[in-house]
Amino acid sequence: MFNTGLIKFKDITDKYGHLTPIEGKVDIPFEIKRIYYITKVGEGVTRGFHSHKKLHQVLICVNGSVKIRLKNPKTEDIVELSDPTIGLYIGPYIWREMFDFTEGSVLLVLASELYDENDYTREYDFYLEEAKKRF
Ligand code: TYD
């Protein structure tokens, strides 16, 4: 889907376990200005329901699994993240919903900008109007 994609990170493995390094602008297509993580999401809970105007993000499920529903005005897709060496890139004007978080799952998010509520579009009909101009 335009404006989204999967990124495969390094997996440095030895007898002590696994290590995945992520460097801004090297392993992902932007400078990382913010990180946050989502934990302890209850069964049946869906989060997200928004898109961003400028923000670029990469979502990594570092433990457990989670599903992400991605929408643009023309199509929709569901991606399951369950591998800590895979990142899901989500660019501007993509609607996202995160659901089916397994117990103990941790969703790490790398973001290109500091938090700015004005960059969110949280109203789906308004999202469709704005996104239709771009897709
Ligand atoms: P939100 O982005 O709506 O979460 P989700 O898309 O996972 O459902 O954010 C939830 C709340 O947290 C909202 O009140 C804004 C706040 N928040 C911050 O203060 N800083 C941040 O970096 C993020 C991502 C959210």
Coordinates of N, CA, C and O and ligand atoms in Angstrom, one line a residue:
M1 N 0.9 -1.2 0.0 CA 0.0 0.0 0.0 C 0.9 1.2 0.0 O 1.8 1.3 0.8
F2 N 0.6 2.2 -0.9 CA 1.4 3.4 -1.0 C 1.5 4.1 0.4 O 0.6 4.2 1.2
N3 N 2.7 4.5 0.7 CA 3.0 5.2 2.0 C 3.1 4.3 3.2 O 3.0 4.8 4.3
T4 N 3.2 3.0 3.0 CA 3.5 2.1 4.1 C 4.5 1.0 3.6 O 4.7 0.9 2.4
G5 N 5.1 0.3 4.5 CA 6.0 -0.8 4.0 C 6.7 -1.4 5.2 O 6.7 -0.9 6.3
L6 N 7.2 -2.6 4.9 CA 7.9 -3.4 6.0 C 9.4 -3.1 5.8 O 9.9 -3.1 4.7
I7 N 10.1 -3.0 7.0 CA 11.5 -2.9 7.0 C 12.1 -4.0 7.8 O 11.7 -4.3 8.9
K8 N 13.1 -4.7 7.2 CA 13.8 -5.8 7.9 C 15.1 -5.2 8.6 O 15.9 -4.6 7.9
F9 N 15.2 -5.4 9.9 CA 16.4 -4.9 10.6 C 17.4 -6.1 10.8 O 17.0 -7.2 10.6
K10 N 18.6 -5.7 11.2 CA 19.6 -6.7 11.5 C 19.2 -7.5 12.7 O 18.5 -7.1 13.6
D11 N 19.6 -8.8 12.7 CA 19.3 -9.6 13.9 C 20.7 -10.2 14.2 O 21.2 -11.2 13.6
I12 N 21.3 -9.7 15.2 CA 22.7 -10.1 15.6 C 22.5 -11.2 16.7 O 22.1 -10.9 17.8
T13 N 22.8 -12.4 16.3 CA 22.5 -13.5 17.2 C 23.8 -14.2 17.6 O 24.7 -14.4 16.8
D14 N 23.9 -14.5 18.9 CA 25.0 -15.4 19.4 C 24.4 -16.2 20.5 O 23.2 -16.2 20.7
K15 N 25.3 -16.9 21.2 CA 24.8 -17.8 22.2 C 24.2 -17.1 23.4 O 23.5 -17.7 24.2
Y16 N 24.3 -15.8 23.4 CA 23.7 -15.0 24.5 C 22.4 -14.4 24.1 O 21.7 -13.7 24.9
G17 N 21.9 -14.6 22.9 CA 20.6 -14.1 22.5 C 20.6 -13.3 21.2 O 21.5 -13.5 20.4
H18 N 19.6 -12.4 21.1 CA 19.4 -11.6 19.9 C 19.6 -10.1 20.2 O 19.1 -9.7 21.2
L19 N 20.1 -9.4 19.2 CA 20.2 -8.0 19.4 C 19.9 -7.3 18.0 O 20.4 -7.7 17.0
T20 N 19.0 -6.3 18.1 CA 18.6 -5.6 16.9 C 18.9 -4.1 17.0 O 18.3 -3.5 17.8
P21 N 19.9 -3.6 16.3 CA 20.2 -2.2 16.3 C 19.4 -1.4 15.3 O 19.1 -1.9 14.2
I22 N 18.9 -0.2 15.7 CA 18.2 0.6 14.7 C 18.8 2.0 14.8 O 18.7 2.7 15.9
E23 N 19.3 2.5 13.7 CA 19.9 3.8 13.6 C 19.0 4.7 12.7 O 18.7 4.3 11.6
G24 N 18.7 5.9 13.2 CA 17.9 6.9 12.5 C 18.6 7.2 11.2 O 19.9 7.4 11.1
K25 N 17.9 7.3 10.1 CA 18.3 7.6 8.8 C 19.2 6.5 8.1 O 19.6 6.6 7.0
V26 N 19.6 5.5 8.9 CA 20.4 4.4 8.4 C 19.4 3.2 8.2 O 19.3 2.7 7.0
D27 N 18.8 2.8 9.2 CA 17.9 1.6 9.2 C 16.4 2.0 8.9 O 15.6 1.2 8.5
I28 N 16.1 3.3 9.2 CA 14.8 3.8 8.9 C 14.9 5.1 8.1 O 15.9 5.8 8.2
P29 N 13.9 5.5 7.4 CA 14.0 6.6 6.4 C 13.9 8.0 7.1 O 13.6 9.0 6.4
F30 N 14.1 8.2 8.4 CA 14.0 9.5 9.0 C 14.8 9.5 10.3 O 15.2 8.5 10.8
E31 N 15.1 10.8 10.7 CA 15.7 11.0 12.0 C 14.7 10.7 13.1 O 13.6 11.2 13.0
I32 N 15.1 10.0 14.1 CA 14.1 9.6 15.2 C 14.1 10.8 16.2 O 15.1 11.1 16.8
K33 N 12.9 11.4 16.4 CA 12.8 12.5 17.4 C 12.1 12.1 18.6 O 12.2 12.8 19.6
R34 N 11.4 11.0 18.5 CA 10.6 10.5 19.7 C 10.4 9.0 19.6 O 10.3 8.5 18.5
I35 N 10.4 8.4 20.7 CA 9.9 7.0 20.8 C 8.8 6.9 21.9 O 8.8 7.7 22.8
Y36 N 7.9 6.0 21.6 CA 7.0 5.6 22.7 C 6.6 4.2 22.5 O 7.0 3.5 21.5
Y37 N 6.1 3.6 23.6 CA 5.7 2.2 23.5 C 4.4 2.0 24.2 O 4.0 2.7 25.1
I38 N 3.7 1.0 23.6 CA 2.3 0.7 24.1 C 2.3 -0.7 24.7 O 2.8 -1.7 24.1
T39 N 1.9 -0.8 25.9 CA 1.9 -2.1 26.7 C 0.6 -2.3 27.4 O -0.2 -1.4 27.5
K40 N 0.4 -3.5 27.9 CA -0.7 -3.9 28.7 C -2.1 -3.5 28.1 O -3.0 -2.9 28.8
V41 N -2.2 -3.7 26.8 CA -3.5 -3.4 26.2 C -4.5 -4.6 26.4 O -4.1 -5.8 26.2
G42 N -5.6 -4.3 26.9 CA -6.6 -5.4 27.3 C -7.1 -6.1 26.1 O -7.1 -5.6 24.9
E43 N -7.6 -7.3 26.4 CA -8.2 -8.2 25.3 C -9.4 -7.4 24.6 O -10.2 -6.8 25.3
G44 N -9.4 -7.5 23.3 CA -10.6 -6.9 22.6 C -10.4 -5.4 22.4 O -11.3 -4.8 21.8
V45 N -9.4 -4.8 22.9 CA -9.2 -3.3 22.7 C -8.6 -3.0 21.4 O -7.7 -3.7 20.9
T46 N -9.2 -2.0 20.7 CA -8.6 -1.5 19.5 C -8.2 0.0 19.7 O -8.9 0.8 20.3
R47 N -6.9 0.3 19.4 CA -6.4 1.7 19.5 C -6.2 2.3 18.2 O -6.3 1.6 17.1
G48 N -5.7 3.5 18.2 CA -5.4 4.2 16.9 C -6.5 5.1 16.5 O -6.8 6.1 17.1
F49 N -7.2 4.7 15.4 CA -8.3 5.4 14.8 C -7.9 6.8 14.4 O -8.5 7.8 14.9
H50 N -6.8 7.0 13.8 CA -6.3 8.3 13.3 C -5.3 8.2 12.2 O -4.8 7.1 11.9
S51 N -5.0 9.3 11.6 CA -3.9 9.4 10.7 C -3.1 10.7 11.0 O -3.5 11.4 11.9
H52 N -2.0 10.8 10.4 CA -1.2 12.0 10.6 C -0.9 12.8 9.3 O -0.9 12.2 8.2
K53 N -0.8 14.1 9.5 CA -0.5 14.9 8.3 C 0.9 14.9 7.9 O 1.2 14.8 6.7
K54 N 1.8 15.0 8.8 CA 3.3 15.1 8.5 C 4.1 13.9 9.0 O 5.2 13.6 8.5
L55 N 3.6 13.3 10.1 CA 4.4 12.4 10.9 C 4.8 11.1 10.1 O 3.9 10.5 9.4
H56 N 6.0 10.6 10.2 CA 6.4 9.3 9.7 C 6.7 8.5 11.0 O 7.3 9.0 11.9
Q57 N 6.3 7.2 10.9 CA 6.5 6.4 12.1 C 6.9 5.0 11.6 O 6.6 4.5 10.5
V58 N 7.6 4.3 12.5 CA 7.9 2.9 12.3 C 7.5 2.1 13.6 O 7.9 2.5 14.7
L59 N 6.6 1.1 13.4 CA 6.1 0.3 14.5 C 6.8 -1.0 14.6 O 6.9 -1.7 13.5
I60 N 7.2 -1.4 15.8 CA 7.9 -2.7 15.9 C 7.3 -3.4 17.1 O 7.3 -2.8 18.2
C61 N 6.9 -4.6 16.9 CA 6.3 -5.3 18.0 C 7.5 -6.1 18.6 O 7.9 -7.1 18.1
V62 N 8.0 -5.6 19.7 CA 9.3 -6.2 20.3 C 9.0 -7.4 21.2 O 9.9 -8.2 21.5
N63 N 7.7 -7.6 21.5 CA 7.3 -8.8 22.2 C 5.9 -9.2 21.9 O 5.0 -8.2 21.9
G64 N 5.5 -10.4 21.7 CA 4.2 -10.8 21.5 C 3.8 -10.5 20.0 O 4.7 -10.4 19.1
S65 N 2.5 -10.2 19.8 CA 2.1 -9.8 18.5 C 0.9 -8.9 18.5 O 0.2 -8.8 19.6
V66 N 0.7 -8.2 17.4 CA -0.4 -7.2 17.3 C -0.7 -7.1 15.8 O 0.1 -7.3 15.0
K67 N -2.0 -6.8 15.6 CA -2.4 -6.6 14.2 C -2.7 -5.1 13.9 O -3.2 -4.4 14.8
I68 N -2.3 -4.6 12.8 CA -2.5 -3.2 12.4 C -3.4 -3.2 11.1 O -3.0 -3.8 10.1
R69 N -4.5 -2.5 11.2 CA -5.3 -2.3 10.1 C -4.9 -0.9 9.4 O -4.9 0.1 10.1
L70 N -4.5 -1.0 8.2 CA -4.1 0.2 7.5 C -5.1 0.6 6.4 O -5.5 -0.3 5.7
K71 N -5.5 1.8 6.3 CA -6.5 2.2 5.3 C -6.0 3.5 4.6 O -5.4 4.4 5.2
N72 N -6.2 3.5 3.3 CA -6.3 4.8 2.6 C -7.6 4.8 1.8 O -8.4 3.8 1.9
P73 N -8.0 5.9 1.1 CA -9.3 5.9 0.6 C -9.6 4.8 -0.5 O -10.8 4.6 -0.8
K74 N -8.6 4.2 -1.0 CA -8.8 3.2 -2.1 C -8.7 1.8 -1.6 O -9.3 0.9 -2.2
T75 N -8.0 1.5 -0.5 CA -7.8 0.1 -0.2 C -7.5 0.0 1.3 O -7.3 1.0 2.0
E76 N -7.5 -1.2 1.8 CA -7.2 -1.5 3.2 C -6.5 -2.8 3.3 O -6.6 -3.7 2.5
D77 N -5.7 -2.9 4.4 CA -4.8 -4.1 4.6 C -4.6 -4.3 6.1 O -4.7 -3.4 6.9
I78 N -4.4 -5.6 6.4 CA -4.1 -5.9 7.8 C -2.7 -6.5 7.9 O -2.4 -7.5 7.1
V79 N -1.8 -6.0 8.7 CA -0.5 -6.5 8.9 C -0.3 -7.0 10.3 O -0.7 -6.3 11.2
E80 N 0.2 -8.2 10.4 CA 0.4 -8.8 11.8 C 1.9 -8.6 12.1 O 2.8 -9.0 11.3
L81 N 2.2 -7.9 13.2 CA 3.6 -7.8 13.6 C 3.9 -8.8 14.8 O 3.2 -8.7 15.8
S82 N 4.9 -9.6 14.6 CA 5.2 -10.6 15.6 C 6.7 -10.9 15.7 O 7.1 -11.8 16.4
D83 N 7.4 -10.1 14.9 CA 8.9 -10.4 14.8 C 9.6 -9.1 15.1 O 9.4 -8.0 14.5
P84 N 10.4 -9.1 16.2 CA 11.1 -7.8 16.6 C 12.1 -7.3 15.6 O 12.7 -6.2 15.8
T85 N 12.4 -8.1 14.6 CA 13.4 -7.6 13.6 C 12.6 -7.0 12.3 O 13.3 -6.7 11.3
I86 N 11.3 -6.8 12.5 CA 10.5 -6.2 11.3 C 9.9 -4.9 11.8 O 9.3 -4.9 12.9
G87 N 10.0 -3.9 11.0 CA 9.3 -2.6 11.3 C 8.3 -2.3 10.3 O 8.5 -2.6 9.1
L88 N 7.1 -1.8 10.7 CA 6.1 -1.3 9.8 C 6.2 0.2 9.6 O 5.9 0.9 10.6
Y89 N 6.6 0.6 8.5 CA 6.6 2.1 8.2 C 5.2 2.6 7.9 O 4.5 1.9 7.0
I90 N 4.8 3.7 8.5 CA 3.5 4.3 8.2 C 3.8 5.8 7.9 O 4.2 6.5 8.8
G91 N 3.5 6.2 6.7 CA 3.7 7.6 6.4 C 2.4 8.4 6.6 O 1.4 8.0 7.1
P92 N 2.5 9.7 6.1 CA 1.3 10.6 6.2 C 0.1 10.1 5.5 O 0.1 9.4 4.5
Y93 N -1.1 10.5 6.1 CA -2.4 10.2 5.5 C -2.7 8.7 5.3 O -3.4 8.3 4.4
I94 N -2.2 7.9 6.3 CA -2.7 6.5 6.4 C -3.4 6.4 7.7 O -2.9 6.7 8.8
W95 N -4.6 5.9 7.6 CA -5.5 5.6 8.7 C -5.0 4.3 9.4 O -4.8 3.3 8.7
R96 N -4.8 4.3 10.7 CA -4.4 3.0 11.3 C -5.2 2.7 12.6 O -5.7 3.6 13.3
E97 N -5.4 1.4 12.7 CA -6.1 0.8 13.9 C -5.3 -0.4 14.4 O -4.9 -1.2 13.6
M98 N -5.0 -0.4 15.7 CA -4.1 -1.5 16.2 C -5.0 -2.4 17.1 O -5.7 -1.9 18.0
F99 N -5.0 -3.7 16.9 CA -5.9 -4.6 17.7 C -5.2 -6.0 17.8 O -4.2 -6.2 17.3
D100 N -5.9 -6.8 18.6 CA -5.4 -8.2 18.9 C -4.0 -8.1 19.5 O -3.2 -8.9 19.1
F101 N -3.8 -7.3 20.4 CA -2.6 -7.3 21.2 C -2.5 -8.5 22.1 O -3.5 -8.8 22.8
T102 N -1.5 -9.4 21.9 CA -1.5 -10.5 22.8 C -1.0 -10.1 24.2 O -0.4 -9.1 24.4
E103 N -1.2 -11.0 25.2 CA -0.8 -10.7 26.5 C 0.7 -10.5 26.6 O 1.4 -11.3 26.1
G104 N 1.1 -9.4 27.2 CA 2.6 -9.2 27.4 C 3.2 -8.5 26.1 O 4.4 -8.3 26.1
S105 N 2.4 -8.2 25.1 CA 2.9 -7.6 23.9 C 3.4 -6.2 24.2 O 2.8 -5.5 25.0
V106 N 4.4 -5.8 23.4 CA 5.0 -4.4 23.5 C 5.1 -3.9 22.1 O 5.9 -4.5 21.3
L107 N 4.4 -2.8 21.8 CA 4.5 -2.2 20.5 C 5.4 -0.9 20.7 O 5.0 0.1 21.3
L108 N 6.6 -0.9 20.1 CA 7.5 0.2 20.1 C 7.3 1.0 18.9 O 7.2 0.5 17.8
V109 N 7.2 2.3 19.1 CA 7.0 3.2 17.9 C 8.1 4.3 17.8 O 8.5 4.9 18.8
L110 N 8.7 4.4 16.7 CA 9.8 5.4 16.4 C 9.1 6.5 15.6 O 8.4 6.2 14.6
A111 N 9.3 7.7 15.9 CA 8.5 8.8 15.3 C 9.5 9.9 14.8 O 10.5 10.2 15.4
S112 N 9.1 10.5 13.7 CA 10.0 11.5 13.1 C 9.8 12.9 13.7 O 10.6 13.8 13.4
E113 N 8.8 13.1 14.5 CA 8.5 14.5 15.1 C 8.2 14.3 16.6 O 7.7 13.3 17.0
L114 N 8.3 15.4 17.3 CA 7.8 15.4 18.7 C 6.3 15.3 18.6 O 5.6 15.6 17.6
Y115 N 5.7 15.0 19.8 CA 4.2 14.9 19.9 C 3.5 16.2 19.5 O 3.9 17.3 20.0
D116 N 2.6 16.2 18.6 CA 1.8 17.4 18.2 C 0.4 17.0 17.9 O 0.1 16.4 16.8
E117 N -0.5 17.3 18.8 CA -1.9 16.8 18.6 C -2.5 17.4 17.3 O -3.4 16.8 16.7
N118 N -2.0 18.6 16.9 CA -2.5 19.2 15.6 C -2.1 18.4 14.4 O -2.7 18.7 13.3
D119 N -1.2 17.5 14.5 CA -0.8 16.7 13.3 C -1.8 15.5 13.1 O -1.7 14.8 12.1
Y120 N -2.6 15.3 14.1 CA -3.6 14.1 14.1 C -4.8 14.5 13.3 O -5.3 15.6 13.3
T121 N -5.3 13.5 12.5 CA -6.7 13.6 12.0 C -7.4 12.4 12.7 O -7.1 11.2 12.4
R122 N -8.4 12.7 13.5 CA -9.1 11.6 14.3 C -10.5 11.4 13.9 O -11.2 10.5 14.4
E123 N -10.9 12.1 12.9 CA -12.3 12.0 12.4 C -12.3 11.3 11.0 O -11.7 11.9 10.1
Y124 N -12.9 10.1 10.9 CA -12.7 9.3 9.7 C -13.2 10.0 8.5 O -12.6 9.9 7.4
D125 N -14.4 10.6 8.5 CA -15.0 11.2 7.3 C -14.1 12.4 6.8 O -13.9 12.5 5.6
F126 N -13.5 13.1 7.8 CA -12.6 14.2 7.4 C -11.3 13.6 6.8 O -10.8 14.2 5.9
Y127 N -10.9 12.5 7.5 CA -9.7 11.9 6.9 C -9.9 11.5 5.4 O -9.1 11.8 4.6
L128 N -11.1 10.9 5.1 CA -11.3 10.4 3.8 C -11.3 11.6 2.8 O -10.7 11.5 1.7
E129 N -11.9 12.7 3.2 CA -11.9 13.9 2.4 C -10.5 14.4 2.0 O -10.2 14.7 0.9
E130 N -9.7 14.5 3.1 CA -8.3 15.0 2.9 C -7.4 14.0 2.2 O -6.6 14.4 1.3
A131 N -7.6 12.7 2.5 CA -6.7 11.7 1.9 C -7.1 11.4 0.4 O -6.2 11.1 -0.4
K132 N -8.4 11.7 0.0 CA -8.8 11.5 -1.4 C -8.0 12.4 -2.3 O -7.8 12.1 -3.5
K133 N -7.6 13.5 -1.8 CA -6.8 14.5 -2.6 C -5.4 14.0 -2.9 O -4.7 14.5 -3.8
R134 N -5.0 12.9 -2.1 CA -3.6 12.5 -2.2 C -3.4 11.1 -2.8 O -2.3 10.7 -3.2
F135 N -4.5 10.3 -2.7 CA -4.4 8.9 -3.2 C -5.2 8.7 -4.5 O -6.2 9.3 -4.7
Ligands
TYD1 P1 -2.8 8.2 20.8 O1 -1.8 8.6 19.8 O2 -4.2 8.6 20.5 O3 -2.8 6.6 21.0 P2 -3.3 5.4 20.1 O4 -3.2 5.9 18.7 O5 -2.3 4.3 20.4 O6 -4.6 5.0 20.5 O7 -2.4 8.8 22.2 C1 -3.1 8.5 23.4 C2 -2.9 9.6 24.4 O8 -1.5 9.8 24.7 C3 -3.4 10.9 23.8 O9 -4.0 11.6 24.9 C4 -2.1 11.7 23.4 C5 -1.1 11.1 24.4 N1 0.3 11.0 23.7 C6 1.3 11.8 24.2 O10 1.1 12.7 25.1 N2 2.5 11.8 23.6 C7 2.8 10.9 22.6 O11 4.0 10.8 22.1 C8 1.8 10.0 22.1 C9 2.0 9.1 21.0 C10 0.5 10.1 22.7

